[in-house]
Amino acid sequence: IPVFILAGLLVHCVFLVSIFDIYFSSPLVHGMTPQQTPLPPPAKRLVLFVADGLRADSLYELDSNGTARAPYLRSILENNGSWGISHTRVPTESRPGHVALIAGFYEDVSAVAKGWKENPVEFDSVFNESKYTWSWGSPDILPMFAKGATGDHVYTFCYAAESEDFGAEDAAKLDIWVFDHVKSFFNSSRSNQTLFSALNEEKVVLFLHLLGIDTNGHAHRPNSREYQENIKQVDEGVKEIASLIDNFYGNDGKTAFILTSDHGMTDWGSHGAGHPSETLTPLIVWGAGVNYPQKVTTQFFEDNFLKEWKLENLKRLDVNQADIAPLMASLIGVPFPLNSVGTLPLEYLNTSALFKAESMFTNAVQILEQFKVKMSQKKETTLSILFTPFKPLSASEQINYLKKIRLYIEQQKYDEAVSLCKTLIDLALEGLSYYHTYDRLFLGLSIAVSFVGWTTYVILVIIKAHTNLTKTVPANKKKSTLLFCGFASAGMIITFFLLIQTCPWTYYIYCLLPVPVWYAVVKEIPVIQDLATNVLSLHIGQSAGFLLVCILGIEILVFSFFYRSALTVGLLVFSGWPVITQLWIQAKTKALIWTLLCVLLAIFPLMPVVGREPNIPLVIAAGLLTILISFFSLTSLCKSQNKYRDNEDLKVYFYQMFSVALSTYVVGSTHNSLKIKQGLPVMNQIISWMTLVFSPVLLLLSPTFLFERLFSILLSLMSTYLLLSTGYEALFPLALFGLMFVWINMEQEALQHYGLSLKPKLAVFNFTCTMDITQFRQLHLDDVRRSFFFVFFIVTAFFGTGNIASINSFDPASVYCFLTVFSPFMMGGLLLLKVAIPFVLVSCAFEAVQVTTQLSSKSLFLIVLVISDIMALHFFFLVKDYGSWLDIGTSISHYVLVMSLTIFMMVMNGLAQLLTTRRLRLPRRNKHHSM
């Protein structure tokens, strides 16, 4: 079995990683020649302000009293420059946002997994193409553009990483730091001749990265006073810097300014997914070579923002985020970044028609270069007989387009030239996408075939090893050798085929995986034949009904990923389970408690998503309730007679109750301290980390009797969970644990009801008493329901606490008891722990159900594996890489979640066994008993 679990883990890891190779591999190609507009540019230098985490509506909308939040920028877009919305893509994180702005391409989604700070791939950028770039701001962003640059011409000035503190008095000081350093930089340049002459060169970029708004948004939410005050401060800072630069250069009119943002932010202060509040960012451009505001009477956009922002009469020019890179390149006359896929937004330019046409032609040739490289790469790695080129852009078509455009420019038909350039760009981008997804169908089919094979194999293992449905059939040596040779030769043919095409090594894994998986299935053909004869002899109506119920159950689980309320429906159906199966007749009290707890738990998926509004009193109430419940449980434990138990053991519970009380106090005092802007108290931080480390140790000191150990697990996990809670979710583990507790009891009643075994005494049941293997019974149809309950509770454990099936549902406020300084991996780890705690509760209860219903833990777990794999296959086919970014982000999140759940459940299975059976014993003082 361990070999089987290891194989399962490996197969599922391949399934999980495959989605990134099939749908989201890196789009970059190398080996293009730089393309530059041959005419003199309108600007000598460019100033780029990026207000990290600034939403479009937060900047453009007016205050309640009708005044602009950013008066200077408002006057710019009304009198001096052009404005619009820049549409970003998923993942809406700082790193991919800046790469799109400055390098002009969208990083593949897997860049999120590679961290934000290092370059997963080397790429060209506007900074790299400039003569000099000076940048000020965050140590998370600036170094990646300096690192990717050739030569020593990109200079960075960063503050210390510790400054990015969510609990700080006011994060706007990060932006003030940037503005102050830029001012002192220009002042010092007057006395430094080398710097002064460098600043007076052409093709200079000044980049100001302003992180305060993002940090304040995370800490206080975008609708807070802090976030909006920060926008005012940025507005004043931009005004000062613009005037300083104009004065420094003697108002020569050769400076272009751009203000934009890398991503927005949800109302609850997170970003990463595709909600419009995250993907709509402001763009304001003014200065040299930029169009003045254009008055219009009507303009049509699907949203109603223009009316809300009172900007109906000023032309709104929307762009995609990657279009800003070619705009910057053409303004200061540097080559377009090699990997840029942006289209130059001509409406922003105030230049001659010839300059616009030439710039657009440069843009088209630069994207066509990438297309050519991509095509030749694909051609080299595909057999010539199998290669299908992208027809609309054959070699002759390319020459045809380029000649036509050149001719139009010579004949001064600039509009026709521009329009043809746009057609060529669209075709080249379509072709790039065509070659980028060239192998998708073939790889997707390989993974789907492996998926189906693996699920079939697990079903066969269940039937063969854990049921009475089949007889053991002696293996036919000759047949199995033939079979092995057949599959081995199939594997060799596939390998040879991939070798000729010089495919990447991951392709070998995806394409060869179906071979061993299906070999294992076909080897069991006698079992399948035996099963077929057995099933046909069964009652057809019953079998069909059972199948239908199974399918319906799995569909409800799939549905719950889109609508959390589906879990409420499921739980309400569960509440009627004792009535449907007549169980309530033999256990009226238990059945009533079960129904009530199901209804109570059904409320949680209807609650709003966690983190929208913190509610610390609820967390404190949950802590007090835990202590109250513990007190009553302890009293009943002391009263109950158990000759196997030593009362010394009960001391552990007092320590655990004290730990819960301490956590409750820490949560209250930390959030009060942050409210009055005094930061995270050091003592609270120490207590939080100590609780995290020592609560599992206390748990392992408790007795291993069924209820006592489960109770200890609840107390241990609650003390950590309270520290990570910000609202009603703190009550969730209590409701969930209550239901799990009754579930263990109800399963006992079900066993008796179906006459499968005698009822063991749960009160004296000990996890460590390893069961005699002969006592294990075979699987019964009711065990499929048990497994389904488990998967359902696991999914409820995730969505019930107010997570949504998305990467942006996590709220940084959850980790404030542990740390407030930005650290993506530490915060991510703590948030994962928060998600895992309800899983551990369910897994431990499931372990108890397996042991008390006399089943080998493997047999039920295999059914769980089948259910979750069928769900995962649903989501594999639902993954999208087109449509709105919300759809794409959600579809990836769903598949990654359900695959992670499956891998997670395998790990949880082992963890639950450890938590329920292991016990640490402390040395004790010997007591002298008088006889």
XYZ file of N, CA and C in Angstrom, residues 51-55 58 171-172 174-175 210-219 222 226-227 230-232 234 265:
84
model
N 1.648 53.994 -9.041
C 1.042 53.979 -7.703
C 0.523 52.568 -7.461
N 1.322 51.770 -6.789
C 1.016 50.346 -6.584
C -0.338 50.163 -5.887
N -1.199 49.318 -6.463
C -2.479 48.999 -5.812
C -3.548 50.075 -5.927
N -3.352 51.046 -6.858
C -4.338 52.126 -7.000
C -5.449 51.710 -7.960
N -6.689 51.739 -7.481
C -7.837 51.407 -8.333
C -8.210 52.611 -9.189
N -10.933 54.714 -7.471
C -10.461 55.474 -6.301
C -9.815 56.783 -6.719
N 1.482 53.958 6.154
C 2.338 53.465 5.069
C 2.644 54.554 4.044
N 1.947 55.697 4.106
C 2.208 56.773 3.133
C 3.652 57.253 3.235
N 6.193 55.559 2.947
C 6.979 54.897 1.886
C 7.035 55.802 0.652
N 5.895 56.452 0.349
C 5.848 57.326 -0.830
C 6.589 58.638 -0.567
N 5.558 53.753 -6.104
C 4.920 54.253 -4.877
C 4.077 53.151 -4.242
N 4.611 52.555 -3.165
C 3.963 51.360 -2.592
C 2.966 51.685 -1.470
N 2.947 52.946 -1.007
C 2.117 53.273 0.164
C 0.658 52.924 0.008
N 0.098 53.229 -1.182
C -1.346 53.003 -1.408
C -1.673 51.519 -1.273
N -0.817 50.663 -1.842
C -1.037 49.211 -1.774
C -0.989 48.739 -0.319
N 0.028 49.193 0.424
C 0.189 48.757 1.821
C -0.991 49.238 2.665
N -1.410 50.496 2.451
C -2.568 51.001 3.202
C -3.850 50.268 2.826
N -3.963 49.897 1.546
C -5.138 49.144 1.091
C -5.232 47.790 1.770
N -4.067 47.097 1.876
C -4.047 45.789 2.557
C -4.395 45.947 4.029
N -3.811 46.976 4.630
C -3.958 47.110 6.081
C -5.319 47.661 6.485
N -9.503 49.565 0.775
C -9.489 50.721 -0.125
C -10.526 51.809 0.181
N -7.331 56.129 5.396
C -5.883 56.058 5.162
C -5.567 55.923 3.669
N -6.315 55.043 2.997
C -6.075 54.786 1.558
C -6.335 56.071 0.765
N -3.806 58.773 1.378
C -2.567 58.424 0.678
C -2.625 58.875 -0.789
N -3.823 58.755 -1.415
C -3.977 59.196 -2.812
C -3.712 60.706 -2.893
N -4.231 61.455 -1.912
C -3.999 62.919 -1.872
C -2.505 63.224 -1.782
N 0.006 61.319 -2.679
C 0.672 60.967 -3.950
C 0.434 62.080 -4.964
N -7.422 46.609 -6.438
C -7.568 45.929 -5.152
C -9.050 45.714 -4.855
